[in-house]
PDB file of N, CA, C and O in Angstrom:
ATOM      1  N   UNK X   1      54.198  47.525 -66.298  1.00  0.00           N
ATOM      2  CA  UNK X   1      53.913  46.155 -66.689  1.00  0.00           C
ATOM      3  C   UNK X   1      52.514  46.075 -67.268  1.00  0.00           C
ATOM      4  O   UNK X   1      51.504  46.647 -66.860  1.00  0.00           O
ATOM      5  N   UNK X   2      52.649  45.265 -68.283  1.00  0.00           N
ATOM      6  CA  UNK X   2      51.032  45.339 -68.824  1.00  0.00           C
ATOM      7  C   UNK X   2      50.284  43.979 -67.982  1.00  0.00           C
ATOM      8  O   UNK X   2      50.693  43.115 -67.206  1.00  0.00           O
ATOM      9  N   UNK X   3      49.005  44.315 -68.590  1.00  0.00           N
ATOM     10  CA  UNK X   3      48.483  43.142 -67.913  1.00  0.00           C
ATOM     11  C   UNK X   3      48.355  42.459 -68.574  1.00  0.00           C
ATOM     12  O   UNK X   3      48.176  42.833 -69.734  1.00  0.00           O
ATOM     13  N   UNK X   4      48.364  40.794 -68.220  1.00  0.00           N
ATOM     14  CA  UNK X   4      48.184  39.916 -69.239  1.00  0.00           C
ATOM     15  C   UNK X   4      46.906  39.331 -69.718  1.00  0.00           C
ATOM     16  O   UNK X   4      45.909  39.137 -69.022  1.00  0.00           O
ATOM     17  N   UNK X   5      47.070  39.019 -71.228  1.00  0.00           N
ATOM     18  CA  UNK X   5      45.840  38.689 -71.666  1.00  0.00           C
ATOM     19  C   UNK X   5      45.403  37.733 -71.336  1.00  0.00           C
ATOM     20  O   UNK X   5      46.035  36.678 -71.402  1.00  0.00           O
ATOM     21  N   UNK X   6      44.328  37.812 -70.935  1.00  0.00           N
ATOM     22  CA  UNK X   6      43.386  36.091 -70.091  1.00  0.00           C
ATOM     23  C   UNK X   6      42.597  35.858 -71.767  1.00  0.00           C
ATOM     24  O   UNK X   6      42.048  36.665 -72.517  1.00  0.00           O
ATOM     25  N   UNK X   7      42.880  34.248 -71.889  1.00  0.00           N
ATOM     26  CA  UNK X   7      41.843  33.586 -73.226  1.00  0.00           C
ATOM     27  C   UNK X   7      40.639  33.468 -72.822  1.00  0.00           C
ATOM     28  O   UNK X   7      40.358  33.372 -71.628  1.00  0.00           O
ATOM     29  N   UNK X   8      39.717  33.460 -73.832  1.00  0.00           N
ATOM     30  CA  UNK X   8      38.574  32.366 -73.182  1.00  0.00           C
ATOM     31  C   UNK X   8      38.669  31.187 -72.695  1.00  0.00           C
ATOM     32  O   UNK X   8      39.606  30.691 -73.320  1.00  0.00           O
ATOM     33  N   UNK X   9      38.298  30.454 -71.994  1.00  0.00           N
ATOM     34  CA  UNK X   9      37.630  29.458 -71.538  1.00  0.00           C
ATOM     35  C   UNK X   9      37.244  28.141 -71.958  1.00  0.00           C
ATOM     36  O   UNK X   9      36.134  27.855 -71.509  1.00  0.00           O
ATOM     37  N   UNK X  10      37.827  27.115 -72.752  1.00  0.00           N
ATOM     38  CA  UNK X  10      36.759  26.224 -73.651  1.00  0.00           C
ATOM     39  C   UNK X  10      36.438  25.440 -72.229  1.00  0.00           C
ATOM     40  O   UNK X  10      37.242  25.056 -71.379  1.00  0.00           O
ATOM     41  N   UNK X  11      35.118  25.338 -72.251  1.00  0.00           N
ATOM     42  CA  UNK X  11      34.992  24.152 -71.347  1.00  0.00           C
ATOM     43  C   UNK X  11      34.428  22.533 -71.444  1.00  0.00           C
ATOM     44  O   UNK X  11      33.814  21.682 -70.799  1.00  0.00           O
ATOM     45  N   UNK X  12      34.905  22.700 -72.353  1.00  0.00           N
ATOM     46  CA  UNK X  12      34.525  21.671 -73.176  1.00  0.00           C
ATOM     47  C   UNK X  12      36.215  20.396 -73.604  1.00  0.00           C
ATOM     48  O   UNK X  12      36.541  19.240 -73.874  1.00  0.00           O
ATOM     49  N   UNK X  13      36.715  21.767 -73.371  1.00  0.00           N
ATOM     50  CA  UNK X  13      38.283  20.780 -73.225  1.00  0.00           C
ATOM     51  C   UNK X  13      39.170  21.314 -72.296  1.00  0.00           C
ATOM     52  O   UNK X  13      39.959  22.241 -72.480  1.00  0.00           O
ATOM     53  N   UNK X  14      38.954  20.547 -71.104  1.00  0.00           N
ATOM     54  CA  UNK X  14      39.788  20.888 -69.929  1.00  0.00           C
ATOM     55  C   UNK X  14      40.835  19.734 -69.238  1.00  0.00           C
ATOM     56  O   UNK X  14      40.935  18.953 -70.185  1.00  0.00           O
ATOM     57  N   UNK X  15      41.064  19.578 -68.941  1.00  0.00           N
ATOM     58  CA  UNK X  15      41.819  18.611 -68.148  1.00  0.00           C
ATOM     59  C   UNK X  15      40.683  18.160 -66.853  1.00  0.00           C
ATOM     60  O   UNK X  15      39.875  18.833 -66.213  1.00  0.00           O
ATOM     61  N   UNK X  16      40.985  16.964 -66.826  1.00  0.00           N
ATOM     62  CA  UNK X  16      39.887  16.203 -65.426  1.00  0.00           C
ATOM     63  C   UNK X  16      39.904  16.646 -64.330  1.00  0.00           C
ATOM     64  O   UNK X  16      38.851  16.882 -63.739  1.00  0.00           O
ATOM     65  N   UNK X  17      41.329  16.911 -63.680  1.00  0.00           N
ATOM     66  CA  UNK X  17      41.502  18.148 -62.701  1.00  0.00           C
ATOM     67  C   UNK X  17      40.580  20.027 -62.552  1.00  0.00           C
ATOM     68  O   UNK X  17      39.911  20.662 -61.736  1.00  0.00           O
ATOM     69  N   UNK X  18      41.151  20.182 -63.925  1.00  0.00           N
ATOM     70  CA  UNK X  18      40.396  21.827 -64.219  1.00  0.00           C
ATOM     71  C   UNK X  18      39.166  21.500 -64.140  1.00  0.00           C
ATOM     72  O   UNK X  18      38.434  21.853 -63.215  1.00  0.00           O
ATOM     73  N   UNK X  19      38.749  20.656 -65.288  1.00  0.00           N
ATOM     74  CA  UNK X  19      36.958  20.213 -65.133  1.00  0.00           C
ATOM     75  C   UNK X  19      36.454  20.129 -63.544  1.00  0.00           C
ATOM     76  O   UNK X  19      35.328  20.586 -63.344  1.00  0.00           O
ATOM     77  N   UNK X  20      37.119  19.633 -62.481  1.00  0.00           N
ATOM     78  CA  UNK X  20      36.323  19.007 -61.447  1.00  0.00           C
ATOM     79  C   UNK X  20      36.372  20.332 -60.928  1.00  0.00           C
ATOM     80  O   UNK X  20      35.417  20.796 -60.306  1.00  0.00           O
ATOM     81  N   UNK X  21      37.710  21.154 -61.196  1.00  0.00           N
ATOM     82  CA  UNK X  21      37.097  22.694 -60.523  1.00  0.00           C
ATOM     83  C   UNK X  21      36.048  23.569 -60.334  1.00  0.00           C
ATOM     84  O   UNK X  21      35.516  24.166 -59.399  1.00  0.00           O
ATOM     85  N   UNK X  22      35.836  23.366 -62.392  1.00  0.00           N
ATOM     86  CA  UNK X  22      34.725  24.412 -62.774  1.00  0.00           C
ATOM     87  C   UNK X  22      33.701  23.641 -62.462  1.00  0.00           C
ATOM     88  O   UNK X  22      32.819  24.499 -62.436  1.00  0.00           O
ATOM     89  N   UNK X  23      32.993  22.307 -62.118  1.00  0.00           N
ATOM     90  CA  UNK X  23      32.442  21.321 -61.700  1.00  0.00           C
ATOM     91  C   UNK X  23      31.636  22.358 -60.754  1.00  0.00           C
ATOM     92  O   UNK X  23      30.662  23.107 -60.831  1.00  0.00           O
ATOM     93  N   UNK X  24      32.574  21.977 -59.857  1.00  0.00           N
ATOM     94  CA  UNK X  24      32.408  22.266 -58.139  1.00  0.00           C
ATOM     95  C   UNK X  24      31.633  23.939 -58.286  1.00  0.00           C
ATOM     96  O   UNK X  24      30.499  24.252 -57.926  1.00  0.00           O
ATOM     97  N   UNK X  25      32.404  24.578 -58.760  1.00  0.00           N
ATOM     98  CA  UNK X  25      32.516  26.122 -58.940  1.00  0.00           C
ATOM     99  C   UNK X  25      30.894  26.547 -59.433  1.00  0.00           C
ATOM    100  O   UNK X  25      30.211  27.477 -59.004  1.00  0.00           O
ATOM    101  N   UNK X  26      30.622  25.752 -60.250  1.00  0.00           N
ATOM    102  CA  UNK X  26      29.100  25.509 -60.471  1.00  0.00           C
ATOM    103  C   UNK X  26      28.061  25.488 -60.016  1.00  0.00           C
ATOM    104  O   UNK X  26      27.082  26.235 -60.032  1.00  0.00           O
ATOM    105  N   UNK X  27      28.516  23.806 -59.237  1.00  0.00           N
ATOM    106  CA  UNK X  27      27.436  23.444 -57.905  1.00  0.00           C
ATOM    107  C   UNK X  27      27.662  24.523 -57.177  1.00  0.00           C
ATOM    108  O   UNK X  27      26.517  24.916 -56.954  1.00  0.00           O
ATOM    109  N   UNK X  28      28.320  25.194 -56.706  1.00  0.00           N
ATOM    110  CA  UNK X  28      28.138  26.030 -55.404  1.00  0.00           C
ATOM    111  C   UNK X  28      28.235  27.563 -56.180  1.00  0.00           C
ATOM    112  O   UNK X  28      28.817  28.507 -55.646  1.00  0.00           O
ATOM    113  N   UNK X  29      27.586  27.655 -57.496  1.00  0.00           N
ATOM    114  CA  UNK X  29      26.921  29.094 -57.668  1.00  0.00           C
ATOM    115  C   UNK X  29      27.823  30.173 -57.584  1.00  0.00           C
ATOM    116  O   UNK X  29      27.623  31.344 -57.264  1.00  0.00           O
ATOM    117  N   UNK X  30      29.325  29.311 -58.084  1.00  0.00           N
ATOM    118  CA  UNK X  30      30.647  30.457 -58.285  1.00  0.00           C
ATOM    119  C   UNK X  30      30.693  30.647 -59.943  1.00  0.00           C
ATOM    120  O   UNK X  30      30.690  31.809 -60.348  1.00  0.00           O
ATOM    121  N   UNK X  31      30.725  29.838 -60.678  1.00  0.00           N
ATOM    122  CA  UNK X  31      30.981  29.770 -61.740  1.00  0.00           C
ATOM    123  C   UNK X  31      31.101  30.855 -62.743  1.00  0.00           C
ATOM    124  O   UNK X  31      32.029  31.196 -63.475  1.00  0.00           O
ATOM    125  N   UNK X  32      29.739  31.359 -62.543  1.00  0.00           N
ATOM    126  CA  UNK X  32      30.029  33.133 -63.700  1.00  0.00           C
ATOM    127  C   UNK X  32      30.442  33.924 -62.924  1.00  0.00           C
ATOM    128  O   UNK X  32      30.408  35.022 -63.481  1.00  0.00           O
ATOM    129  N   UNK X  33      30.952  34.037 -61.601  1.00  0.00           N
ATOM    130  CA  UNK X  33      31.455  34.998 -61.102  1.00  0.00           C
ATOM    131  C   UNK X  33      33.046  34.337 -61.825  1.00  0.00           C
ATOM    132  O   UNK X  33      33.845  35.145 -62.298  1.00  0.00           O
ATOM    133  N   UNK X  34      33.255  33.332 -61.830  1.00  0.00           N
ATOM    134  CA  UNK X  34      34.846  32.990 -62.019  1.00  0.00           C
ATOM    135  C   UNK X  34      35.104  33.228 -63.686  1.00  0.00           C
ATOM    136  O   UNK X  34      36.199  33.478 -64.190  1.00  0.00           O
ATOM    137  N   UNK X  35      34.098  33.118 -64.248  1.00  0.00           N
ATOM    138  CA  UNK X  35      34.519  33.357 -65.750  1.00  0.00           C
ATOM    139  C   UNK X  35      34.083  34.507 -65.938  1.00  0.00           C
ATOM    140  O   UNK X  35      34.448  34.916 -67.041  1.00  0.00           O
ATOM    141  N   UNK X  36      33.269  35.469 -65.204  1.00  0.00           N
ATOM    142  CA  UNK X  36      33.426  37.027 -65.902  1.00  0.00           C
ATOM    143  C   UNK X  36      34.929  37.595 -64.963  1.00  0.00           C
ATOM    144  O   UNK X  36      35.566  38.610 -65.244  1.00  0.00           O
ATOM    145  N   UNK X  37      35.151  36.912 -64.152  1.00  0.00           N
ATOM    146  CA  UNK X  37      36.026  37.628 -63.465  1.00  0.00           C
ATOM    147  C   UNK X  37      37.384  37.184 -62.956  1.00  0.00           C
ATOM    148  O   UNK X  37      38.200  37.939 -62.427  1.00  0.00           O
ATOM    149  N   UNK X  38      37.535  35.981 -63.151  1.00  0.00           N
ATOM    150  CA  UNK X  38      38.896  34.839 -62.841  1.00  0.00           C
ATOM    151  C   UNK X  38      38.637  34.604 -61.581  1.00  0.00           C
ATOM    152  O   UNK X  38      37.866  35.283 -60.903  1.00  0.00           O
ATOM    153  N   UNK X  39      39.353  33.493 -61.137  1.00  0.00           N
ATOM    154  CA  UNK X  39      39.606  32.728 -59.741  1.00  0.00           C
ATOM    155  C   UNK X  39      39.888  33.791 -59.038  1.00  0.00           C
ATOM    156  O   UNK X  39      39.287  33.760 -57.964  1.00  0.00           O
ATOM    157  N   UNK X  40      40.770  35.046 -59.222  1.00  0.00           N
ATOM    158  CA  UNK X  40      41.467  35.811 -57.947  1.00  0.00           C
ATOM    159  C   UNK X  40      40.074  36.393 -57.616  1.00  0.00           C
ATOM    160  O   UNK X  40      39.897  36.723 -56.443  1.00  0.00           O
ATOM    161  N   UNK X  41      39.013  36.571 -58.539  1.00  0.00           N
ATOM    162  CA  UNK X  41      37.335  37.434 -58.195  1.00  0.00           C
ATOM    163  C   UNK X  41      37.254  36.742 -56.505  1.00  0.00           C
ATOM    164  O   UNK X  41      37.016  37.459 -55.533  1.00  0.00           O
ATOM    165  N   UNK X  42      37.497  35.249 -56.405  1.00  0.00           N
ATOM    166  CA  UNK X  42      37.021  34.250 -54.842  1.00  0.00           C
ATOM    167  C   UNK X  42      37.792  35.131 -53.535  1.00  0.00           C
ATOM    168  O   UNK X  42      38.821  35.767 -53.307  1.00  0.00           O
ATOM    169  N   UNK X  43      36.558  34.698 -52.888  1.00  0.00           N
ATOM    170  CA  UNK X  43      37.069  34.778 -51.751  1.00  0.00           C
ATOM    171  C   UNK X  43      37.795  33.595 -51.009  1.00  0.00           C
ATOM    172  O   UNK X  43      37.606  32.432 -51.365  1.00  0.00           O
ATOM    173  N   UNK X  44      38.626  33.924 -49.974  1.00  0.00           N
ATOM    174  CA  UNK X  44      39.397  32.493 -49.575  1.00  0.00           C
ATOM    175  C   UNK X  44      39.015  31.519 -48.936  1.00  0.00           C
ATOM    176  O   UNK X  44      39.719  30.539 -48.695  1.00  0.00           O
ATOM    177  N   UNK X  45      37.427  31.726 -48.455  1.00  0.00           N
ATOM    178  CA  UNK X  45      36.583  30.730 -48.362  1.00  0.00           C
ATOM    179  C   UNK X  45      35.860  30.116 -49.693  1.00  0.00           C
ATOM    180  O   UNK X  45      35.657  28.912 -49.846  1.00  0.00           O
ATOM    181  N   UNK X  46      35.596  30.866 -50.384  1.00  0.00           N
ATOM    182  CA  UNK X  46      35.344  30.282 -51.541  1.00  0.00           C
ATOM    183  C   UNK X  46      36.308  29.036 -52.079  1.00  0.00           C
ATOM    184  O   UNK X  46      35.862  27.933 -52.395  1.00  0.00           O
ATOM    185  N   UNK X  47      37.772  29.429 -52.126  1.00  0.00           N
ATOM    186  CA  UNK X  47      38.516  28.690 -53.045  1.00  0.00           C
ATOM    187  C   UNK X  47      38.757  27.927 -52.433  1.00  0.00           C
ATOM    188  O   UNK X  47      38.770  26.820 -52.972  1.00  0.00           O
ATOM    189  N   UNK X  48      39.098  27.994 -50.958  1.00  0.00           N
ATOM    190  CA  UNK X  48      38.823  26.870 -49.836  1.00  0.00           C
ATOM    191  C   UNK X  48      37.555  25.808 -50.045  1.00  0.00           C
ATOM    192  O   UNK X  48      37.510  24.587 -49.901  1.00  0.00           O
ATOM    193  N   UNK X  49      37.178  26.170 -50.194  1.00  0.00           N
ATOM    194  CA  UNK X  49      35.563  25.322 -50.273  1.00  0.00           C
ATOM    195  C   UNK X  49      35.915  24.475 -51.877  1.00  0.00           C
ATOM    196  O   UNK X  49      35.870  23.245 -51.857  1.00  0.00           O
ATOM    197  N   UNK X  50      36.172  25.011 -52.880  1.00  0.00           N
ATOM    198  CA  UNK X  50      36.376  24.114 -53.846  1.00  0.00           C
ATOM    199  C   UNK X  50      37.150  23.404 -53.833  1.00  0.00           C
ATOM    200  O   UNK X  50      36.776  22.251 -54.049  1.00  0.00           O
ATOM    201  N   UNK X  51      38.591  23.609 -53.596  1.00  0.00           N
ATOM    202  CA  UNK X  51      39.873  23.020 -53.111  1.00  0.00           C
ATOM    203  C   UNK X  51      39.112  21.660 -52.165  1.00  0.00           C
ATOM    204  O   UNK X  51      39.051  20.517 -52.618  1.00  0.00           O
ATOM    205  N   UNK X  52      38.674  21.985 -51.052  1.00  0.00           N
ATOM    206  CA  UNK X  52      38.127  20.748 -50.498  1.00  0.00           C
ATOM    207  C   UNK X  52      37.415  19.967 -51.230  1.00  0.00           C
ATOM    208  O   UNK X  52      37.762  18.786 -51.261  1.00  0.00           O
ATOM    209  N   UNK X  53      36.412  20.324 -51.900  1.00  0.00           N
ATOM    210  CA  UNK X  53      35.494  19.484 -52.371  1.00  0.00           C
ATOM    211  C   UNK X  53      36.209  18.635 -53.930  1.00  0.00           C
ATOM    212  O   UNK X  53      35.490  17.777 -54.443  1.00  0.00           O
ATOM    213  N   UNK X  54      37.399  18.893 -54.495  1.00  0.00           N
ATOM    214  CA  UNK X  54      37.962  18.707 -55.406  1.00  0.00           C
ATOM    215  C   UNK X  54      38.893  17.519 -54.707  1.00  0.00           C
ATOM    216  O   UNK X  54      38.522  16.366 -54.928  1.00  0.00           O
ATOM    217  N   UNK X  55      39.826  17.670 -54.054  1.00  0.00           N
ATOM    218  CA  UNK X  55      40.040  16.377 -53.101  1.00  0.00           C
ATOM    219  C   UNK X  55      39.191  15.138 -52.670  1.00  0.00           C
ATOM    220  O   UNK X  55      39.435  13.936 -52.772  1.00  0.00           O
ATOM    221  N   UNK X  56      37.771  16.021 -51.989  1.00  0.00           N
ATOM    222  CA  UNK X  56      36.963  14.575 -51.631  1.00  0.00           C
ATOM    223  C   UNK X  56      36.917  13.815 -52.990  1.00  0.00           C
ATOM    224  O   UNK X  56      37.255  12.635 -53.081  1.00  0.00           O
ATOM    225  N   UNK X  57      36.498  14.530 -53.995  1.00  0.00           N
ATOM    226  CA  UNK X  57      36.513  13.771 -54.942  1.00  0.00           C
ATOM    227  C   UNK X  57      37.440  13.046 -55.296  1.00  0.00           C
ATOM    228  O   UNK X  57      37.340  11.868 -55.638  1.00  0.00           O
ATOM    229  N   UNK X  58      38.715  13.894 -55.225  1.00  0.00           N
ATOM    230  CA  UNK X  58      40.095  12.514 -55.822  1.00  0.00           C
ATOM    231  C   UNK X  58      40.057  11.579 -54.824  1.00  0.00           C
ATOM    232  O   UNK X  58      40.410  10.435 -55.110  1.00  0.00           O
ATOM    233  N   UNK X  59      39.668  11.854 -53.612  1.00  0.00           N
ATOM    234  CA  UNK X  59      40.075  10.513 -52.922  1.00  0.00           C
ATOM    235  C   UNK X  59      38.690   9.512 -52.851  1.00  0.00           C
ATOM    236  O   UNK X  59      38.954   8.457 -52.274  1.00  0.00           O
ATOM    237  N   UNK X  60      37.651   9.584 -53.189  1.00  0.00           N
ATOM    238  CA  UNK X  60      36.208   9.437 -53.560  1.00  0.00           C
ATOM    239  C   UNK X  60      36.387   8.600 -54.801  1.00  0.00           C
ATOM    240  O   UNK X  60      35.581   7.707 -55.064  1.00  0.00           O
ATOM    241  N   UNK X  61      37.705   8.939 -55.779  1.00  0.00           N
ATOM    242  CA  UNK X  61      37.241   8.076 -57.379  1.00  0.00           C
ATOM    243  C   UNK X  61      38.837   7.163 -56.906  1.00  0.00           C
ATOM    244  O   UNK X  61      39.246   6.433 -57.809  1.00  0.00           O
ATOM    245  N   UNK X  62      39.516   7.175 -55.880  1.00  0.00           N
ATOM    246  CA  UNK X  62      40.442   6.203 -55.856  1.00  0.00           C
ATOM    247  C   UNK X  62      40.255   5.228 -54.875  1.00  0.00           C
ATOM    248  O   UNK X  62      41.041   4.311 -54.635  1.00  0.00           O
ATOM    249  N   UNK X  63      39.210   5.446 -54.323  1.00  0.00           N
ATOM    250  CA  UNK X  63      38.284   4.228 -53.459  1.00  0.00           C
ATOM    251  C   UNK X  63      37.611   2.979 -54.211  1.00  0.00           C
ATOM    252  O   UNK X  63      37.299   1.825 -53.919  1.00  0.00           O
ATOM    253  N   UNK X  64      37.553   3.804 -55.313  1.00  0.00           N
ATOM    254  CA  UNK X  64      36.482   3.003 -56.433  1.00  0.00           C
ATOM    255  C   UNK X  64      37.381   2.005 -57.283  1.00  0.00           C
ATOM    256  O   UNK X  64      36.870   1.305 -58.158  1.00  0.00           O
TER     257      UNK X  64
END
């Protein structure tokens, strides 16, 4: 099986969901580890930790 080709990245056009990922992924000093290396690079505290903080937020902008 080959492996599949990963695109670049625009981050500049993401979906509000994806955005709040790479957001988060940022603030907490994941970010170039995730774009030289993809999401599977995290550890499962890592993705845990964004996953949470991506929620507070949805439920954070439907308060509003």
């Amino acid at each position: 099986m080959g492996k599949k080709k990963e695109k670049p990245i625009d981050l500049k056009n993401l979906e509000p969901e994806e955005k709040a990922k790479y957001e988060i992924a940022e603030e907490l000093g994941l970010l170039d580890k995730v774009l030289e290396h993809g999401w599977k690079s995290l550890t499962s505290k890592e993705t845990g930790r964004i996953g949470g903080l991506v929620t507070k937020k949805k439920r954070e902008a439907q308060k509003d």
